[in-house]
XYZ file of C-alpha atoms in Angstrom:
556
model
C 1.800 40.907 -59.954
C 2.762 37.403 -61.039
C 1.836 37.980 -64.709
C 4.277 40.863 -64.973
C 7.192 39.923 -62.719
C 8.947 37.918 -65.466
C 9.527 41.131 -67.423
C 10.942 43.032 -64.449
C 14.705 43.333 -64.470
C 16.651 42.311 -61.360
C 17.259 45.022 -58.793
C 21.035 44.778 -59.339
C 20.548 45.685 -62.983
C 18.511 48.715 -62.015
C 21.367 50.184 -60.013
C 24.432 48.864 -61.871
C 23.676 49.401 -65.550
C 24.882 52.736 -66.908
C 22.196 52.678 -69.596
C 19.386 51.806 -67.214
C 16.798 54.581 -66.924
C 16.594 56.273 -63.558
C 13.921 55.068 -61.199
C 11.097 57.587 -61.001
C 10.241 57.257 -57.324
C 7.254 59.600 -57.583
C 5.792 57.507 -60.364
C 6.500 54.314 -58.437
C 4.684 55.594 -55.350
C 1.639 56.833 -57.246
C 1.449 53.818 -59.562
C 1.300 51.438 -56.605
C -1.757 53.089 -55.021
C -4.542 50.542 -55.002
C -8.290 51.084 -55.404
C -8.866 47.990 -53.279
C -11.210 48.543 -50.323
C -11.841 46.666 -47.106
C -15.113 47.307 -45.285
C -15.498 45.957 -41.756
C -19.021 45.888 -40.360
C -19.754 46.151 -36.662
C -23.114 46.262 -34.970
C -25.153 44.953 -32.060
C -27.067 41.709 -32.416
C -30.262 42.075 -34.424
C -28.941 44.946 -36.544
C -29.066 44.305 -40.313
C -25.426 43.355 -40.870
C -25.988 40.735 -43.571
C -28.450 43.009 -45.347
C -25.806 45.753 -45.279
C -23.325 43.364 -46.909
C -25.783 42.658 -49.700
C -26.587 46.331 -50.188
C -22.889 47.307 -50.315
C -22.389 44.654 -53.003
C -25.280 46.075 -54.992
C -24.183 49.697 -54.591
C -20.572 49.030 -55.601
C -21.668 47.396 -58.841
C -22.310 50.935 -60.110
C -18.623 51.634 -59.470
C -17.611 48.469 -61.332
C -16.422 46.863 -58.104
C -16.494 43.191 -57.258
C -17.476 42.542 -53.658
C -16.188 39.562 -51.673
C -17.983 38.841 -48.380
C -15.828 37.513 -45.543
C -18.132 35.814 -43.034
C -16.161 35.248 -39.858
C -18.994 33.147 -38.456
C -17.982 30.460 -40.935
C -14.504 30.298 -39.411
C -15.922 30.173 -35.905
C -18.180 27.287 -36.873
C -15.500 25.172 -38.527
C -13.077 25.739 -35.625
C -15.521 24.716 -32.908
C -13.891 21.299 -32.615
C -10.407 22.855 -32.491
C -11.249 24.561 -29.189
C -13.291 21.599 -27.950
C -16.739 23.257 -27.922
C -19.197 21.403 -30.167
C -21.958 23.577 -31.587
C -25.241 22.792 -29.853
C -27.917 22.473 -32.535
C -30.753 21.705 -30.112
C -32.451 24.991 -30.951
C -31.604 28.363 -32.456
C -30.718 29.990 -29.141
C -28.396 27.131 -28.125
C -26.681 27.297 -31.499
C -26.049 31.030 -31.282
C -24.987 30.838 -27.638
C -22.400 28.135 -28.273
C -21.047 29.946 -31.331
C -20.461 32.981 -29.120
C -18.609 30.736 -26.667
C -16.509 29.274 -29.495
C -15.577 32.791 -30.642
C -14.598 33.726 -27.092
C -12.473 30.575 -26.704
C -10.717 31.203 -30.019
C -9.738 34.678 -28.843
C -8.680 33.348 -25.456
C -6.453 30.643 -26.987
C -5.115 32.486 -30.040
C -5.384 36.187 -29.189
C -8.183 38.733 -29.209
C -7.556 39.553 -32.868
C -7.430 35.984 -34.202
C -10.643 36.311 -36.224
C -9.286 39.430 -37.901
C -6.114 37.488 -38.737
C -8.188 34.779 -40.388
C -10.006 37.466 -42.384
C -6.666 38.942 -43.472
C -5.434 35.515 -44.571
C -8.572 35.085 -46.677
C -8.262 38.540 -48.255
C -4.643 37.792 -49.148
C -5.584 34.436 -50.661
C -8.410 35.984 -52.688
C -6.056 38.583 -54.141
C -3.394 36.040 -55.089
C -6.036 33.805 -56.659
C -7.425 36.616 -58.794
C -4.281 38.635 -59.585
C -1.246 36.596 -58.660
C 1.599 37.746 -56.416
C 2.419 41.416 -56.674
C 6.103 42.298 -57.019
C 7.429 45.056 -54.777
C 10.517 45.733 -56.877
C 11.244 49.254 -58.060
C 11.333 50.436 -61.694
C 8.138 48.860 -62.949
C 7.434 51.848 -65.167
C 7.720 49.819 -68.351
C 5.489 47.032 -67.133
C 1.737 46.737 -67.091
C 1.555 46.434 -63.308
C 0.088 49.927 -62.922
C -2.869 48.994 -65.098
C -3.318 45.757 -63.204
C -3.332 47.557 -59.867
C -5.882 50.091 -61.078
C -8.023 47.273 -62.450
C -8.114 45.689 -59.008
C -11.518 47.131 -58.139
C -12.397 44.813 -55.290
C -14.092 45.384 -51.940
C -13.729 42.813 -49.167
C -16.662 43.021 -46.746
C -15.932 41.597 -43.299
C -19.180 40.583 -41.595
C -18.596 41.317 -38.774
C -16.151 42.398 -36.039
C -17.032 42.586 -32.354
C -13.748 42.990 -30.470
C -11.724 46.189 -30.454
C -8.456 44.343 -31.081
C -9.895 42.983 -34.332
C -10.516 46.512 -35.563
C -7.089 47.732 -34.435
C -5.280 45.010 -36.386
C -7.304 45.613 -39.538
C -6.428 49.309 -39.366
C -2.746 48.481 -38.870
C -2.739 46.317 -42.012
C -4.980 48.252 -44.400
C -4.708 51.837 -43.175
C -6.962 54.279 -45.026
C -8.197 51.484 -47.306
C -10.223 50.154 -44.367
C -13.612 51.646 -43.601
C -15.354 50.411 -40.476
C -19.120 50.846 -40.716
C -21.190 50.729 -37.556
C -24.638 49.346 -38.352
C -27.253 50.074 -35.727
C -30.966 49.681 -35.092
C -32.807 50.794 -31.939
C -33.297 47.994 -29.435
C -37.029 47.592 -30.109
C -36.299 47.161 -33.829
C -33.533 44.647 -33.143
C -35.877 42.628 -30.960
C -38.465 42.576 -33.747
C -35.831 41.450 -36.235
C -34.678 38.619 -33.994
C -38.183 37.527 -33.067
C -39.550 37.614 -36.604
C -36.567 36.352 -38.591
C -34.869 34.060 -36.077
C -37.923 32.764 -34.209
C -36.320 33.438 -30.821
C -38.221 33.831 -27.559
C -38.064 37.270 -25.937
C -36.145 35.975 -22.873
C -33.497 34.451 -25.134
C -33.323 37.656 -27.170
C -32.658 39.724 -24.039
C -29.892 37.365 -22.910
C -28.191 37.499 -26.305
C -28.393 41.289 -26.448
C -26.748 41.571 -23.003
C -23.979 39.136 -23.952
C -23.358 40.750 -27.318
C -23.053 44.306 -26.001
C -20.066 43.695 -23.746
C -18.733 40.662 -21.936
C -16.645 41.296 -18.847
C -13.347 39.939 -20.184
C -10.943 41.194 -22.854
C -11.398 38.256 -25.240
C -15.186 38.443 -25.235
C -17.571 40.248 -27.521
C -17.461 43.985 -26.901
C -19.658 45.709 -29.441
C -20.216 48.495 -26.933
C -16.485 49.318 -27.052
C -15.811 48.533 -30.731
C -18.793 50.253 -32.344
C -17.836 53.841 -31.329
C -14.491 53.469 -33.127
C -16.117 53.079 -36.561
C -15.634 55.499 -39.465
C -19.269 55.702 -40.510
C -22.476 55.081 -38.582
C -25.524 53.718 -40.316
C -28.782 53.768 -38.371
C -31.702 51.693 -39.674
C -34.856 52.390 -37.688
C -37.209 50.214 -39.714
C -37.481 46.458 -39.033
C -36.631 43.824 -41.613
C -40.049 42.279 -41.235
C -42.946 42.449 -43.654
C -44.438 44.859 -44.597
C -41.654 47.287 -43.544
C -38.712 45.466 -45.106
C -38.897 47.663 -48.216
C -38.550 50.788 -46.065
C -35.526 49.319 -44.243
C -33.840 48.407 -47.538
C -34.516 51.922 -48.843
C -32.826 53.409 -45.773
C -29.763 51.230 -46.299
C -29.632 52.014 -50.003
C -29.878 55.782 -49.559
C -27.254 56.012 -46.817
C -24.743 53.677 -48.448
C -25.014 55.446 -51.802
C -24.221 58.750 -50.092
C -21.272 57.170 -48.283
C -19.695 55.746 -51.443
C -20.296 58.989 -53.371
C -18.150 60.606 -50.676
C -15.483 57.910 -50.836
C -15.201 58.090 -54.629
C -15.942 61.832 -54.894
C -18.403 61.304 -57.728
C -20.893 63.855 -56.381
C -20.824 67.083 -54.436
C -21.888 66.046 -50.936
C -21.784 68.391 -47.947
C -21.878 67.383 -44.277
C -25.267 67.302 -42.615
C -25.887 69.646 -39.695
C -25.648 66.572 -37.432
C -22.245 65.596 -38.838
C -20.959 69.148 -38.436
C -22.196 69.344 -34.850
C -20.734 65.983 -33.821
C -17.412 66.874 -35.412
C -17.411 70.094 -33.373
C -18.157 68.081 -30.238
C -15.311 65.653 -30.929
C -12.901 68.525 -31.587
C -13.959 70.185 -28.322
C -13.203 66.970 -26.416
C -9.492 67.383 -27.165
C -9.407 70.377 -24.814
C -10.097 68.174 -21.809
C -7.312 67.250 -19.386
C -9.583 64.975 -17.327
C -7.843 61.821 -16.101
C -10.806 59.537 -16.851
C -11.845 60.377 -20.404
C -12.174 63.230 -22.870
C -15.785 64.087 -23.686
C -17.019 66.800 -26.028
C -20.438 68.325 -26.648
C -22.064 70.798 -29.014
C -25.397 72.597 -28.716
C -27.383 73.590 -31.787
C -30.583 75.523 -32.211
C -33.727 73.776 -33.395
C -32.790 74.724 -36.977
C -29.270 73.310 -36.636
C -27.188 76.438 -36.022
C -24.186 75.760 -33.779
C -24.592 77.740 -30.538
C -21.746 76.528 -28.323
C -19.312 73.710 -27.627
C -18.112 72.240 -24.350
C -15.781 69.683 -22.840
C -15.262 68.088 -19.443
C -12.785 69.827 -17.187
C -12.347 71.563 -13.846
C -13.997 74.991 -13.407
C -11.967 77.973 -12.312
C -13.075 80.923 -10.204
C -14.182 83.875 -12.296
C -15.945 81.692 -14.836
C -15.026 79.099 -17.421
C -12.701 76.123 -17.181
C -8.998 75.797 -16.592
C -6.777 75.587 -19.622
C -8.394 78.354 -21.681
C -7.903 82.145 -21.541
C -8.612 84.549 -20.066
C -6.571 83.773 -16.986
C -8.270 85.284 -13.954
C -6.373 86.921 -11.151
C -6.869 86.061 -7.504
C -5.422 88.482 -4.932
C -3.428 90.119 -7.698
C -1.834 86.876 -8.847
C -2.489 85.028 -12.046
C -4.382 81.812 -11.485
C -2.265 78.679 -11.837
C -3.410 75.340 -13.210
C -5.089 73.389 -10.396
C -6.537 70.503 -12.389
C -6.089 66.972 -11.069
C -3.164 66.100 -13.333
C -1.221 69.161 -12.063
C -1.686 68.364 -8.371
C 0.731 66.323 -6.295
C -0.187 62.660 -6.395
C -2.018 63.059 -9.704
C -5.084 61.078 -8.668
C -8.719 61.308 -9.670
C -10.744 62.835 -6.846
C -13.779 60.760 -7.781
C -11.747 57.569 -7.324
C -10.373 58.830 -4.013
C -13.893 59.511 -2.693
C -15.139 56.085 -3.818
C -12.206 54.497 -2.012
C -13.131 56.412 1.168
C -16.760 55.245 0.955
C -15.690 51.624 0.523
C -13.230 51.993 3.412
C -15.911 53.357 5.763
C -18.366 50.575 4.840
C -15.729 47.907 5.475
C -14.652 49.528 8.751
C -18.290 49.659 9.927
C -18.619 45.928 9.225
C -15.422 45.267 11.212
C -16.622 47.417 14.115
C -19.881 45.455 14.232
C -17.917 42.169 14.189
C -19.555 41.206 10.902
C -16.158 41.207 9.214
C -12.757 40.114 10.520
C -10.128 42.890 10.755
C -7.723 40.947 8.540
C -10.377 40.886 5.784
C -10.842 44.662 5.726
C -8.684 45.458 2.678
C -10.145 42.581 0.714
C -13.635 43.857 1.495
C -12.681 47.343 0.342
C -11.566 45.974 -3.021
C -14.755 43.923 -3.417
C -16.947 46.944 -2.626
C -15.098 49.112 -5.135
C -15.032 46.565 -7.950
C -18.173 44.470 -7.487
C -20.789 46.912 -6.266
C -22.492 50.019 -7.574
C -19.902 52.093 -5.735
C -17.686 51.776 -8.819
C -20.374 53.538 -10.871
C -20.526 56.668 -8.735
C -19.675 59.821 -10.672
C -20.826 62.491 -8.220
C -17.379 63.329 -6.817
C -15.581 64.376 -9.973
C -14.284 67.954 -9.956
C -14.921 68.326 -13.666
C -17.908 70.075 -15.202
C -19.332 67.618 -17.727
C -19.120 68.500 -21.421
C -22.887 68.825 -21.881
C -23.156 71.245 -18.967
C -20.223 73.316 -20.198
C -21.871 73.565 -23.631
C -25.311 74.415 -22.212
C -23.844 77.146 -19.977
C -22.075 78.669 -22.948
C -25.115 78.440 -25.196
C -27.364 80.005 -22.573
C -25.024 82.974 -22.181
C -24.658 83.493 -25.921
C -28.026 82.486 -27.361
C -30.484 82.686 -24.475
C -33.779 80.966 -25.195
C -32.586 79.701 -28.593
C -31.447 76.712 -26.561
C -35.097 75.711 -26.044
C -36.050 73.081 -28.588
C -32.410 72.715 -29.562
C -30.235 69.620 -29.813
C -27.151 68.393 -28.002
C -24.446 66.313 -29.684
C -22.144 64.530 -27.271
C -19.375 62.031 -27.908
C -20.532 59.861 -24.983
C -24.051 58.932 -23.877
C -25.061 61.446 -21.155
C -24.909 60.492 -17.518
C -28.101 60.726 -15.457
C -26.981 64.000 -13.900
C -26.445 65.719 -17.246
C -29.562 64.147 -18.704
C -31.872 65.745 -16.160
C -30.291 69.154 -16.699
C -30.627 68.818 -20.465
C -34.308 68.060 -19.979
C -34.695 71.125 -17.770
C -32.850 73.290 -20.330
C -35.491 72.507 -22.949
C -33.344 70.318 -25.208
C -35.442 68.170 -27.574
C -32.905 65.603 -28.844
C -29.593 64.211 -27.600
C -27.265 62.516 -30.093
C -24.363 60.350 -28.921
C -21.685 58.000 -30.290
C -20.232 56.051 -27.372
C -22.520 54.179 -24.954
C -22.050 54.775 -21.240
C -22.747 51.833 -18.957
C -22.964 53.879 -15.753
C -25.758 56.134 -16.963
C -29.122 55.753 -15.258
C -30.702 58.423 -17.451
C -33.662 56.480 -18.816
C -34.164 54.502 -15.610
C -34.430 57.559 -13.378
C -36.196 59.772 -15.898
C -38.382 57.420 -17.913
C -41.107 60.086 -17.916
C -38.891 62.640 -19.652
C -36.284 60.678 -21.672
C -36.754 57.961 -24.276
C -34.659 55.853 -26.649
C -37.806 54.675 -28.466
C -38.379 55.969 -31.989
C -41.978 56.987 -31.307
C -41.568 57.641 -27.592
C -42.570 60.783 -25.770
C -40.118 63.224 -24.253
C -36.508 64.101 -24.987
C -35.112 61.595 -27.480
C -31.746 59.870 -27.033
C -30.544 59.029 -30.532
C -27.553 57.054 -31.809
C -25.542 59.334 -34.118
C -25.817 58.577 -37.825
C -23.323 59.637 -40.522
C -19.597 60.181 -41.048
C -17.683 59.764 -37.789
C -15.536 62.652 -36.528
C -12.403 60.485 -36.846
C -12.738 60.502 -40.681
C -14.626 63.793 -41.096
C -11.758 65.776 -42.621
C -10.439 63.242 -45.133
C -13.884 62.032 -46.273
C -15.258 65.533 -46.858
C -12.015 66.826 -48.388
C -13.101 66.902 -52.027
C -9.988 68.218 -53.722
C -10.544 70.246 -56.895
C -13.982 69.846 -58.448
C -13.620 71.995 -61.530
C -11.811 71.799 -64.832
C -9.352 74.349 -66.190
C -12.307 76.156 -67.743
C -14.050 76.436 -64.384
C -16.710 73.806 -65.058
C -17.711 71.171 -62.499
C -15.774 68.029 -63.361
C -16.487 64.773 -61.560
C -15.134 61.386 -62.552
C -17.417 58.690 -63.882
C -18.357 56.102 -61.257
C -16.964 53.219 -63.309
C -13.502 54.832 -63.345
C -13.415 56.780 -60.104
C -10.759 55.896 -57.539
C -11.490 55.969 -53.808
C -10.066 58.783 -51.704
C -7.566 56.417 -50.081
C -3.806 56.463 -50.465
C -2.583 52.965 -49.719
C 0.240 51.278 -51.610
C -0.150 47.720 -52.819
C 3.568 47.347 -52.193
C 2.950 47.510 -48.444
C -0.264 45.533 -47.933
C 0.909 42.082 -49.153
C 4.047 42.284 -47.010
C 1.988 43.032 -43.907
C -0.455 40.271 -44.779
C 2.401 37.775 -45.203
C 3.334 38.102 -41.536
C -0.249 37.368 -40.500
C -0.542 34.407 -42.875
C 2.756 33.012 -41.579
C 1.478 33.154 -38.012
C -1.867 31.533 -38.838
C -0.090 28.739 -40.739
C 1.710 27.695 -37.539
C -1.596 26.989 -35.751
C -4.063 24.162 -36.139
C -6.868 26.533 -37.103
C -9.006 25.460 -40.009
C -9.315 28.047 -42.782
C -11.513 26.100 -45.180
C -14.643 28.072 -45.959
C -18.025 26.503 -45.461
C -21.438 27.731 -46.512
C -22.995 29.477 -43.533
C -25.734 27.565 -41.798
C -28.617 29.699 -40.593
C -27.968 33.404 -40.139
C -25.171 34.286 -37.756
C -22.703 37.084 -37.661
C -18.962 36.567 -37.294
C -19.039 35.994 -33.552
C -21.958 33.605 -33.658
C -24.436 36.297 -32.663
C -27.526 36.201 -34.802
C -28.343 39.069 -37.073
C -31.327 39.269 -39.362
C -30.287 37.027 -42.239
């Protein structure tokens, strides 16, 4: 860093002097590992994002960390005039709505990840302000830079990201040092938070929730797409409204303390049965060769024992799915692979059938002289893209992951399936949902939302997303995400040479990340250089009201 660079000898001297000590590359690599953390929050409107920021700050004090909030809503607000959209302060809804529009316009004009770039520029500036510029020269063994790096116990908390390109860029820059936390509350709780703490009318709340979940253009807010890519999911099912605020804070506190104990390895923490099951489901998904998406599922008994896994793929005669042994013989010949990707043309049969339906509708309109013949192809495209025809899933050849898992569990465990749970990487479609109900499943856990599903609409009597609702419960998964399951639960050695449990003190513990401070500043420099060529304003302002980084109100 800047306080130590004056004592570092020039690189030429390192390589040219006969008396110069050899560079210890192993030491150099290890000494540059930084304890610095970046936490990016993501969550639907009304979820307690600001409260999570405050609780992370409080929790990390036990680890002797300094937390620095990065409120992207401040940058949206101060750049409203840059994109020519003044913030409408007529009422709270108008203010939030225009801030969302400003965020969308910023992404449209400067790239979908522009708000992440501003956050990176701020993180870089904060580091330079506190620690000076870090030198990336080799042979710093005799300097105090190692101690300075290890003393850099700082966590930058980005509140909050809502576009997938923002998350991708942050991961590219900070690697394992970045932890994306998905903060979630059930919709009825989020509505209570918004109504009680933001004084919004229910009609306005519904409009904001729809906008926040996923706008139909790449530069819009897309929590529905970004949230599933997080590293840790934190569900808060108590409202931040008196007298239940204490319970909500307690939930946050308990879950965040467990998360950071895992990150710093200061306690022995095992995966929950839910985390194990969802990790099994995600692993199973990798077996799928489906052209549309890979989905995985796992079935557990009521007590949490794993009964079976499944994935979406084409069934083969004789039982089971293609791609896994045993290979069955038909007329004395070994069965070949007849999945969609292996067929000539390599097209999804579901898409082909939807195209045929749209074609027949358009042709019927032409035959009845309702539509001109020259407009037929245009009509076909409109029917496919702008009608419910695009949502049809009935013509896929693949067995869905949930059904594959249920079939396997039924064969192996029989009636142990009754009262059991299903863990699926994607929210179940309405077809799977009704079969899960019939199978006797009590709870369905999911990570990724699924817009096409009509599960609760068609089966409101049997399925519910409400906390206290009756029937089979659809529950947002809570805990360590499958994408970080292995590295977060990999504890390393926990015992001393004498065989005694040995865990590091929280005030000295390093996070289980392996990111070099030689690399991060260089990557940040490129981002800062780009931002400096724009007319974007980077001056921080104190946030007015309670808005998240995209202008969408949370519960602050």
